Coordinates of C-alpha atoms in Angstrom, one line a residue:
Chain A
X1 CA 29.4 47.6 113.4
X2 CA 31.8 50.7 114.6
X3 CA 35.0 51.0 112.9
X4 CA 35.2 50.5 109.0
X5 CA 37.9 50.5 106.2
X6 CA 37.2 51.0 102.4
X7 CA 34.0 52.1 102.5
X8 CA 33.3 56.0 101.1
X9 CA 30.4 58.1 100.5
X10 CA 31.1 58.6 96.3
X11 CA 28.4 61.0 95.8
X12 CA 25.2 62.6 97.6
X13 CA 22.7 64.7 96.8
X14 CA 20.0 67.2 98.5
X15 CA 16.2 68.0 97.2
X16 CA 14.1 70.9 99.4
X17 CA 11.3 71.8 97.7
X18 CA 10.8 75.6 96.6
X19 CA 7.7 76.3 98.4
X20 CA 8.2 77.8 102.4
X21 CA 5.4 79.3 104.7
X22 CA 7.1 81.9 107.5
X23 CA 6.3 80.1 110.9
X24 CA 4.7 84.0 112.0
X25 CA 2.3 83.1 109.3
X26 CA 1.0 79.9 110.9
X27 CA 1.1 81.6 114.2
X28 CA -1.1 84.1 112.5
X29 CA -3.7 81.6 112.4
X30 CA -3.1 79.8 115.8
X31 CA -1.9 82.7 117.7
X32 CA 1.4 81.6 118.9
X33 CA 3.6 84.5 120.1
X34 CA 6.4 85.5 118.3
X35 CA 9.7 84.3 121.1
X36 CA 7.9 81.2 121.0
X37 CA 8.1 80.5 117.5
X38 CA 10.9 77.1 117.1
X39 CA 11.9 78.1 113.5
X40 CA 12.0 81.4 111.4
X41 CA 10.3 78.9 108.2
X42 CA 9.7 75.6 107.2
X43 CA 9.9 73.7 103.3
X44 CA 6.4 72.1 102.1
X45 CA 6.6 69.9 99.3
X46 CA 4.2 70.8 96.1
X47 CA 1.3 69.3 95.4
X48 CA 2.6 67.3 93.0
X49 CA 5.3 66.1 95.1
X50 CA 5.8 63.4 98.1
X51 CA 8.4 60.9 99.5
X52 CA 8.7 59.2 96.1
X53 CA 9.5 62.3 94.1
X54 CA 11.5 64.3 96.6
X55 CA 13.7 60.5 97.1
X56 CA 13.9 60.0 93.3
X57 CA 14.9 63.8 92.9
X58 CA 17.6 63.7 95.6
X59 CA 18.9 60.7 94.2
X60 CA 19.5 61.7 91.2
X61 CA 21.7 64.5 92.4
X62 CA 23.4 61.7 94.2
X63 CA 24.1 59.6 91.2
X64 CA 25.1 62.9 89.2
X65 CA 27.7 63.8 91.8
X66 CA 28.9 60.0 92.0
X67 CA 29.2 59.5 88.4
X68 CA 28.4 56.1 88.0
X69 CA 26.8 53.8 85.8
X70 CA 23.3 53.5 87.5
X71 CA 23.0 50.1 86.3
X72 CA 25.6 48.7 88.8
X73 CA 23.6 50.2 91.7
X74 CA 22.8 47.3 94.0
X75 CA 20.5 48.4 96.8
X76 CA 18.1 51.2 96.9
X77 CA 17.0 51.7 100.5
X78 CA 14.8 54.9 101.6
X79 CA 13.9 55.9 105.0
X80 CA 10.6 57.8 105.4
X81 CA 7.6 58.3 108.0
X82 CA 5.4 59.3 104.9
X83 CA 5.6 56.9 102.3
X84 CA 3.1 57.5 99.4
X85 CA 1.7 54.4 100.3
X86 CA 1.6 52.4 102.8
X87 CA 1.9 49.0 101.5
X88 CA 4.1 49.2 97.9
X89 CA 7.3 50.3 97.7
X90 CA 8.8 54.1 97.3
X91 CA 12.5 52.5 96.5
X92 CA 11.3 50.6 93.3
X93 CA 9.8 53.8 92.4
X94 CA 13.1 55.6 93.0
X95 CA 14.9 52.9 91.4
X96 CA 13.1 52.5 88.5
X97 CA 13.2 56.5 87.9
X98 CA 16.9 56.4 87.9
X99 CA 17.4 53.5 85.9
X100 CA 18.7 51.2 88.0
X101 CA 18.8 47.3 87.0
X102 CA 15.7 45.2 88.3
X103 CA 19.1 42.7 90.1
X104 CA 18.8 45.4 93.2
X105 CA 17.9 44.9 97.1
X106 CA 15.1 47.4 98.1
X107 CA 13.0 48.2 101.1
X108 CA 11.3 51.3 102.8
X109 CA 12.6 51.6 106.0
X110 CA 10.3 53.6 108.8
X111 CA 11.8 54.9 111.8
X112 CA 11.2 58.2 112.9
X113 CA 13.7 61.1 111.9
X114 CA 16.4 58.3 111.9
X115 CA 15.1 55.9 109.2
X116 CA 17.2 57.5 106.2
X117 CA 20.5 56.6 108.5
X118 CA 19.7 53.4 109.3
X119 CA 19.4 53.2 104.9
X120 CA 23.1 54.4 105.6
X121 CA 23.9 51.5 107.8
X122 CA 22.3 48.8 106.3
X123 CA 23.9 49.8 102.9
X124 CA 27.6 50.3 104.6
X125 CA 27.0 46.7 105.7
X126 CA 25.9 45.4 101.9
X127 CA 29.1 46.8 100.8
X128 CA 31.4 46.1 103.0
X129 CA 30.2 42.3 103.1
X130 CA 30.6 42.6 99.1
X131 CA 27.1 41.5 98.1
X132 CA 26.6 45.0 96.3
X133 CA 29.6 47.1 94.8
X134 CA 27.2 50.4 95.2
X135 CA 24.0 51.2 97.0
X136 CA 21.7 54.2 97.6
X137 CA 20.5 55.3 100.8
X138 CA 17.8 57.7 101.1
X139 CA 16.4 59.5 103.9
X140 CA 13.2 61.9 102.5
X141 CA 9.4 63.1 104.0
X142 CA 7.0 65.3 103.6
X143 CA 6.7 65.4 107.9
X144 CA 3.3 65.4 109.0
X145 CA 2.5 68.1 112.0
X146 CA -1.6 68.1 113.3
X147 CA -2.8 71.9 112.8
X148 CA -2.0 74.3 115.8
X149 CA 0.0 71.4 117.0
X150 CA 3.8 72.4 118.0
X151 CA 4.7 70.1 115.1
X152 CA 3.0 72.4 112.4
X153 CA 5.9 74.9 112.6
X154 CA 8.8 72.5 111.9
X155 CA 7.1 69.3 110.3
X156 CA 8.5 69.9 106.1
X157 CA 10.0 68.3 103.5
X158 CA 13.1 66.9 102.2
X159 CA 15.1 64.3 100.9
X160 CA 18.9 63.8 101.2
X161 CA 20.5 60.7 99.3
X162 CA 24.1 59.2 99.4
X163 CA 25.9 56.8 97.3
X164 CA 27.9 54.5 99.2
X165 CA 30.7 52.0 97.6
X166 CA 34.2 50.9 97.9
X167 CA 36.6 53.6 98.6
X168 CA 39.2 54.6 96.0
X169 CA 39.2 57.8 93.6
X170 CA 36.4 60.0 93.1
X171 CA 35.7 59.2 96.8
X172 CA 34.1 62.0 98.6
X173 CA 34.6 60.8 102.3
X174 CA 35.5 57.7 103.7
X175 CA 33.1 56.1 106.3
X176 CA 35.5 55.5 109.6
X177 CA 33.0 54.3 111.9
X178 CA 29.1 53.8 111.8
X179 CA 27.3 52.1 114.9
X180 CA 23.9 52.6 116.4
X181 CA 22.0 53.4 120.0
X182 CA 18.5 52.2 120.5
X183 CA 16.3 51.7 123.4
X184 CA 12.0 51.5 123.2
X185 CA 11.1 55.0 124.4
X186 CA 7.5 56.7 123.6
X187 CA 8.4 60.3 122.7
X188 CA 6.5 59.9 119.4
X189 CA 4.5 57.5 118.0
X190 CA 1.8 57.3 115.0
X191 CA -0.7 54.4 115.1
X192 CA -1.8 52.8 111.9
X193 CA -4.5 54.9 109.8
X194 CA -4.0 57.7 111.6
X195 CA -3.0 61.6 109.7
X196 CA -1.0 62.9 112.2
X197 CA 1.7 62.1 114.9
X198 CA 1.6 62.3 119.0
X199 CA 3.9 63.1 121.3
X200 CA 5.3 63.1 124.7
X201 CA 5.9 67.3 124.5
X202 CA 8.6 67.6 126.8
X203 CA 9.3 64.2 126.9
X204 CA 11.2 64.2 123.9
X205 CA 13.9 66.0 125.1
X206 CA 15.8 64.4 127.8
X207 CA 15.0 60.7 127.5
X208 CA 14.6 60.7 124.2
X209 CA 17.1 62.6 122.0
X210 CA 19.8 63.9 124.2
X211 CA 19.8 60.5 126.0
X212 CA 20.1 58.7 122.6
X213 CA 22.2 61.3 121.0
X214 CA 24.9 61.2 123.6
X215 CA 25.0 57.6 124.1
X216 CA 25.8 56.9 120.9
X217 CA 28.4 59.8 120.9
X218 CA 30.1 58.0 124.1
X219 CA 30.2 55.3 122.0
X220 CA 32.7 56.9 119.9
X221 CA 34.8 58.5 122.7
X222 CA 35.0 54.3 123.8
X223 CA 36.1 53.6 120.9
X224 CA 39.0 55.6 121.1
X225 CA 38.4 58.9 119.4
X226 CA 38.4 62.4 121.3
X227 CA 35.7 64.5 120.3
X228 CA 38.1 67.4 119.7
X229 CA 39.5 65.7 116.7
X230 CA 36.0 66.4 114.7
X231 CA 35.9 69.6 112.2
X232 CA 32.4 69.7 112.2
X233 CA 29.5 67.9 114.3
X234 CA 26.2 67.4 113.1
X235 CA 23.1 66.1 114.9
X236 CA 19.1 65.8 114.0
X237 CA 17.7 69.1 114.0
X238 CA 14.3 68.6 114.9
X239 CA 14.5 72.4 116.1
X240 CA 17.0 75.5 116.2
X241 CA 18.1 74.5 120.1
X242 CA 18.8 71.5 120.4
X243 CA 21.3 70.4 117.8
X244 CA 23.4 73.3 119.8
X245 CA 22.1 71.8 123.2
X246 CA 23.5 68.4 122.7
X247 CA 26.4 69.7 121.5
X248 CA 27.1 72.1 124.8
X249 CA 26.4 69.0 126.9
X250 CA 28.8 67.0 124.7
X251 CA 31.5 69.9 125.2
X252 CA 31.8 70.8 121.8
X253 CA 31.3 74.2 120.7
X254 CA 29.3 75.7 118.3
X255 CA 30.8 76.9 115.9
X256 CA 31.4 73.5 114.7
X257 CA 27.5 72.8 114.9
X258 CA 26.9 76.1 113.1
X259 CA 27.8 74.8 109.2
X260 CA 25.4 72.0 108.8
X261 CA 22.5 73.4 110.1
X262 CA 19.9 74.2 108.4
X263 CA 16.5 73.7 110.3
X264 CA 15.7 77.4 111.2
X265 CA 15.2 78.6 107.5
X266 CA 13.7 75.1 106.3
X267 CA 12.4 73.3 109.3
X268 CA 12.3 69.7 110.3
X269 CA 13.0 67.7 106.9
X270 CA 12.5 64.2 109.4
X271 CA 14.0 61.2 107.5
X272 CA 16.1 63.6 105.7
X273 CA 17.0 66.1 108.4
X274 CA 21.0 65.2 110.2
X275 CA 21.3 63.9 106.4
X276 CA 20.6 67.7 105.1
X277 CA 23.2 68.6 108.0
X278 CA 25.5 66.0 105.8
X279 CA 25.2 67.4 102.7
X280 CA 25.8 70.9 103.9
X281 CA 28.9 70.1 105.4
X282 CA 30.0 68.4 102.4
X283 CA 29.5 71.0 100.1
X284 CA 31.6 73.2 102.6
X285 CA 34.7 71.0 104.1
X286 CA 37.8 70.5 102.8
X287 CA 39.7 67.2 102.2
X288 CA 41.1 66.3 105.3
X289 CA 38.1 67.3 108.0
X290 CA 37.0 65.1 110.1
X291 CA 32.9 64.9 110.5
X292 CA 31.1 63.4 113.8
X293 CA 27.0 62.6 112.7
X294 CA 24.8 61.5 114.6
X295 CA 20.9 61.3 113.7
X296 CA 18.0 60.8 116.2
X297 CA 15.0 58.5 115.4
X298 CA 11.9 58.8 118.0
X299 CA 11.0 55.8 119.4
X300 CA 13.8 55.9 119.7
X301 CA 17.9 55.7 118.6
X302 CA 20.8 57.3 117.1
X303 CA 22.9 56.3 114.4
X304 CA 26.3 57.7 114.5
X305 CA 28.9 58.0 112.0
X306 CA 32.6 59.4 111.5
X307 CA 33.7 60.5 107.9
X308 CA 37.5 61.6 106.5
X309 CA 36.4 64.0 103.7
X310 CA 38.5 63.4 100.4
X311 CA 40.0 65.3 97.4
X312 CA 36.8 63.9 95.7
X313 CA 34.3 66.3 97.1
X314 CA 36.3 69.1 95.2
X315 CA 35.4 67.8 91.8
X316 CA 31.9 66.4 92.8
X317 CA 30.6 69.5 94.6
X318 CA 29.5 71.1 91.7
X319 CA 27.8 68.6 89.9
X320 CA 24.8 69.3 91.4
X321 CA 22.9 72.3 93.5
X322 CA 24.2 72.9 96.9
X323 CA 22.0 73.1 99.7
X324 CA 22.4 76.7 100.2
X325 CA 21.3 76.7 96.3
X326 CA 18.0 74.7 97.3
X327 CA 17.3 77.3 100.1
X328 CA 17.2 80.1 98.2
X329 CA 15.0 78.9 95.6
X330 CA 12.1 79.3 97.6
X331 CA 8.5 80.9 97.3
X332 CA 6.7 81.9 99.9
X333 CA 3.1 80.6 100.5
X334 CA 0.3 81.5 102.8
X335 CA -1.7 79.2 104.7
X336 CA -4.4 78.2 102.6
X337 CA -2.3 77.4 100.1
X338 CA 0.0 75.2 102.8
X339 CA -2.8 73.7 103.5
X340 CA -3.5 73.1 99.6
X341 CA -0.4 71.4 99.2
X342 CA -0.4 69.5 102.1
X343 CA -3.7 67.9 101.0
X344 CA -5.5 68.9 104.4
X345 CA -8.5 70.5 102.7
X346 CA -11.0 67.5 102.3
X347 CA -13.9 67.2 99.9
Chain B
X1 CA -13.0 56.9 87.9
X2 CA -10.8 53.5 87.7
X3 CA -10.7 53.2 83.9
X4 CA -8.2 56.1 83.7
X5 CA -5.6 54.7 85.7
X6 CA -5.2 50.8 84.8
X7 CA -2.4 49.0 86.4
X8 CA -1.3 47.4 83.2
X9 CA -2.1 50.5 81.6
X10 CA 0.3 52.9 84.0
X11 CA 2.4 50.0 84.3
X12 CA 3.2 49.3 80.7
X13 CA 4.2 53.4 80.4
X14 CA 6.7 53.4 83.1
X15 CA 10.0 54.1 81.2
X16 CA 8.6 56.9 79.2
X17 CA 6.8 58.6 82.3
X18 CA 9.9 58.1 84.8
X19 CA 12.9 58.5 81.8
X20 CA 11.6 59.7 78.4
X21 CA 12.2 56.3 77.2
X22 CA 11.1 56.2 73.4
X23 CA 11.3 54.0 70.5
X24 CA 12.5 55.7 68.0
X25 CA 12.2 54.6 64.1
X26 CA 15.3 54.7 62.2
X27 CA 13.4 55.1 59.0
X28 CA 11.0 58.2 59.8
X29 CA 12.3 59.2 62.9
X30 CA 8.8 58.7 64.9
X31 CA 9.2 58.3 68.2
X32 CA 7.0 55.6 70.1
X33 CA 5.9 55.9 73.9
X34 CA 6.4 52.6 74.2
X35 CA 8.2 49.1 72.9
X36 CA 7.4 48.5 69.6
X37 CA 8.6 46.6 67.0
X38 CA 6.8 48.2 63.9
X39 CA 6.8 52.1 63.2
X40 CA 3.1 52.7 63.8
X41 CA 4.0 55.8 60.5
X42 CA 5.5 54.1 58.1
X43 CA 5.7 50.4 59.3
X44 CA 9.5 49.8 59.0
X45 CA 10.9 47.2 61.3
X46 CA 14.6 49.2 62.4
X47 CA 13.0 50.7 65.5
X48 CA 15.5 51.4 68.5
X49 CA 15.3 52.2 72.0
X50 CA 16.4 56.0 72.8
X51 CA 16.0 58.2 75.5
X52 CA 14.7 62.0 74.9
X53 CA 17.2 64.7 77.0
X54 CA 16.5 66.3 80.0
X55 CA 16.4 69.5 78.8
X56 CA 13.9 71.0 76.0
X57 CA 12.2 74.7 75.0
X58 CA 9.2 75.5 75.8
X59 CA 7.1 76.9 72.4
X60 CA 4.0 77.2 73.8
X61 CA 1.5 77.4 76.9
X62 CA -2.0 77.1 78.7
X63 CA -3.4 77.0 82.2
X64 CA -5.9 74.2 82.9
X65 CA -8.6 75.4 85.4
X66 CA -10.7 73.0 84.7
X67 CA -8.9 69.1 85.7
X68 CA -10.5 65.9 84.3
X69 CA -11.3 63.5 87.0
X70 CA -7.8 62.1 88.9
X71 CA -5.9 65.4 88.3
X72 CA -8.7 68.1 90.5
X73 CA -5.8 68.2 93.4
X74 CA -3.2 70.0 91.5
X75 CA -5.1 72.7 89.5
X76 CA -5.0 75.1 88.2
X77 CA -1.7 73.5 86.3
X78 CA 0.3 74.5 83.4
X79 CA 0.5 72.2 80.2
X80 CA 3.1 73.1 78.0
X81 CA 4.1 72.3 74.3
X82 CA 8.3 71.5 74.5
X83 CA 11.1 71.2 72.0
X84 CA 14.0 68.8 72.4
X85 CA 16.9 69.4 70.5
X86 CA 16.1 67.0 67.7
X87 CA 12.8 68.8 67.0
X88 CA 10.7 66.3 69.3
X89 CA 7.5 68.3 70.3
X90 CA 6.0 67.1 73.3
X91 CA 3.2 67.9 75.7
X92 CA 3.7 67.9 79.4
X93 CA 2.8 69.5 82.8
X94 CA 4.8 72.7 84.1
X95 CA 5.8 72.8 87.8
X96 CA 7.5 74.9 90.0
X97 CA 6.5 77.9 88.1
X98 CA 3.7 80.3 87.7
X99 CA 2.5 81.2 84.0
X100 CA 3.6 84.4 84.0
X101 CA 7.3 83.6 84.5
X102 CA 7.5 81.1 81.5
X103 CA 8.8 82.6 77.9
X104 CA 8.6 80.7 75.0
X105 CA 12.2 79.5 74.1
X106 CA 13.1 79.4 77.9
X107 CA 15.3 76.4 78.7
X108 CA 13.4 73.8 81.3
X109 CA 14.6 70.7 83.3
X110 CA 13.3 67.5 83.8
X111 CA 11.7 66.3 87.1
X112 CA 9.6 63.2 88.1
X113 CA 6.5 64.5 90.0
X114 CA 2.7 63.4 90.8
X115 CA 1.1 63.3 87.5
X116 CA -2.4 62.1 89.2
X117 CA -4.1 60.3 91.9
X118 CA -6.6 58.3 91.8
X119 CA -8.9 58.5 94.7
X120 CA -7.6 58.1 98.0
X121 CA -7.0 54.5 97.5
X122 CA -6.2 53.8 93.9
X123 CA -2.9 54.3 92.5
X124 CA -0.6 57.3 92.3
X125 CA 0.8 58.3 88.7
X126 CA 4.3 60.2 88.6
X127 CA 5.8 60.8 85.5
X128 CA 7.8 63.5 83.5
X129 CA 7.1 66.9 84.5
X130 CA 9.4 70.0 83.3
X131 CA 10.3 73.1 85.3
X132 CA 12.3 76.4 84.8
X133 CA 16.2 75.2 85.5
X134 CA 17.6 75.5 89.0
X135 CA 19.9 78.7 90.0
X136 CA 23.1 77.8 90.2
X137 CA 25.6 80.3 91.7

């Protein structure tokens, strides 16, 4: 844990899917006023879509941007709180999709918002150690929020993937430093068999993510870096305030919080959401920048990471559709048919 | 209900659902959804493994209202006829899209979706789907 060498993110990739219902038009239902509305609109996955297809599509980007053999992929890890099923693997699913030779490491990993980054760590680790030469981490949901609940407005659906090997050309940032901050804290919780989520309302803010958040950023500043020296910052947007909350607290300003996030135009993507933040930086910095990430799991942690961006992100960009790309493509749907997709009308 | 999706059945199908895996005959040029040693058209034995592309035409359309059993949750749903670039006609579901934006001889992409469900506890099918190609600026 904390500082690395020779380990570099070679490619990622971003899936949102196309479909978006206007947070107004769920308050037009539940009758929430307009200043209290947390995002402007939220992603929701198709019907024919979940964790498996969202992973599998992100991933693909990934290995499109990386350019590699998917044979020689070693580890396919995904992060999710909604895995299609709850006993049987979405990573062979994703692996098998891709290609990927059966001699591979795969798990689904479950916690909270943070579970895609902790696919980061545990895949940094695999290749650093040298028991994998590449390995996919995944971070992707299709967030579950209980009608008229405060969750309904943000809870959508994304995936993010990266691939992660040995650094050298082609690679699109190395990974300086990755460590973790975890403590048992109740903010949010879902019990086996149950649809939907609970949580601690208010509860979640202090104690949970700004206490986890900025714990693992003192890390860091321990460690011997000055916060001043990062190009861009970027957090778990579980709403529009408080990626720029934590960052105020932490002293650094917004503007460098400002270009990975995405949250008020496609909500809370959960697994995949300070992973979205990632990507949209990528696809923006220039070789050189410095990025400080940290992600926030309920329950509750943060993973935090530092990455050098390379010359390899100008060739790689392209290869695959931005993030800004995925948010335009987007159709709006009204409630019914949210509630269509989101497989809450029961026969 | 259970008959339609088989383990063995979904499992044996996997690389042509998830990739477009086909064996292809070198003879006759059939293409097979699954390993086989034998052309199941004209019975020669030079059969390879091949991989259809990602991209095809579509040539034709319909809208399926009515779903069999295991495939109620996603209608009404487009099936389409496509073209690959070797002539390969194949049938598959349309996402992402809604009837009246599809042309015949419009370029589409391929994406692994939900094909069906079976139930609430039996197994989940994804496969090939196709979709109009993302916008890129």
């Amino acid at each position: 844990m904390s500082k690395l060498s020779g380990i570099s993110i070679l490619g990622y990739g971003a899936y949102i899917p196309m479909f978006r219902i206007k947070a107004a038009e769920i308050s037009r239902v539940w009758g929430l006023s307009e200043s209290e509305l947390p995002v402007v609109e939220k992603s929701v996955n198709s019907v024919d879509e979940d964790t498996a297809t969202i992973a599998a599509e992100a991933a693909s980007y990934a290995v499109a941007r990386a350019g590699i053999d998917p044979s020689k992929i070693g580890a396919v890890y995904v992060g999710s709180e909604s895995h299609p099923y709850a006993v049987k693997p979405t990573g062979t699913i994703v692996a098998e999709v891709l290609g990927v030779n059966s001699r591979l490491l795969s798990a689904d990993l479950e916690f909270a918002c943070k579970a895609g980054t902790e696919a980061m760590e545990l895949v940094t680790g695999l290749v650093a150690s040298g028991m994998i030469e590449y390995g996919l981490a995944i971070g992707a949901d299709t967030a579950q929020g209980k009608p008229r609940d405060a969750l309904e407005y943000t809870a959508a659906s994304g995936g993010v993937a990266v691939v992660i090997g040995r650094s050298g050309e082609g690679a699109i940032a190395d990974l300086e430093y990755a460590s973790s901050y975890v403590t048992d804290t109740p903010d949010f919780w879902r019990r086996g068999h149950e649809r939907y989520p609970m949580h601690g309302s208010r509860f979640t803010g202090a104690p949970a993510y700004f206490h986890h958040i900025i714990s693992a950023v003192r890390m860091v500043q321990e460690d011997g870096y000055s916060l001043e020296e990062f190009d861009y910052a970027v957090f778990h947007q579980p709403n529009s305030k408080f990626p720029f909350a934590v960052a105020k607290m932490l002293g650094i300003p917004a503007k460098k919080v400002e270009p990975g996030v995405v949250v008020n135009v496609i909500g809370n993507t959960y697994a995949a959401s300070s992973m979205m933040g990632l990507a949209k930086v990528l696809d923006q910095a220039k070789p050189g920048e410095k990025i400080l990430m940290a992600s926030y799991g309920s329950g509750a942690g943060s993973d935090v990471f530092i990455f050098r961006v390379k010359e390899g992100v100008l060739a790689k960009r392209n290869r695959a559709p931005l993030v800004s790309e995925l948010i335009e493509r987007k159709r709006y749907i009204d409630y019914a048919l949210y509630l269509k997709a989101r497989g809450k009308i029961r026969e | 209900m259970h008959a339609i999706f088989r383990p063995p059945v979904n499992w044996r199908h996997r690389r042509f659902r998830y990739g477009l895996v086909v064996w292809r005959c070198l003879n006759c040029g059939a293409v097979h959804q699954y390993a086989t040693r034998i052309c199941r058209r004209c019975r020669s034995n030079r059969v390879a493994e091949d991989r259809l592309p990602d991209r095809a035409r579509l040539v034709t359309l319909t809208v399926v209202k009515n779903p069999p059993v295991s495939f109620e949750k996603q209608a009404p749903y487009i099936v389409g006829l496509v073209e690959f670039e070797d002539g390969t006609k194949m049938l598959t579901g349309i996402t992402d899209c809604e009837p009246e934006e599809l042309k015949p001889g419009m370029e589409l992409e391929r994406v692994v979706r939900k094909i069906a469900e079976d139930g609430e506890s039996g197994l989940i099918v994804y496969g090939y789907k196709f979709r109009p190609v993302i916008k890129r600026r």
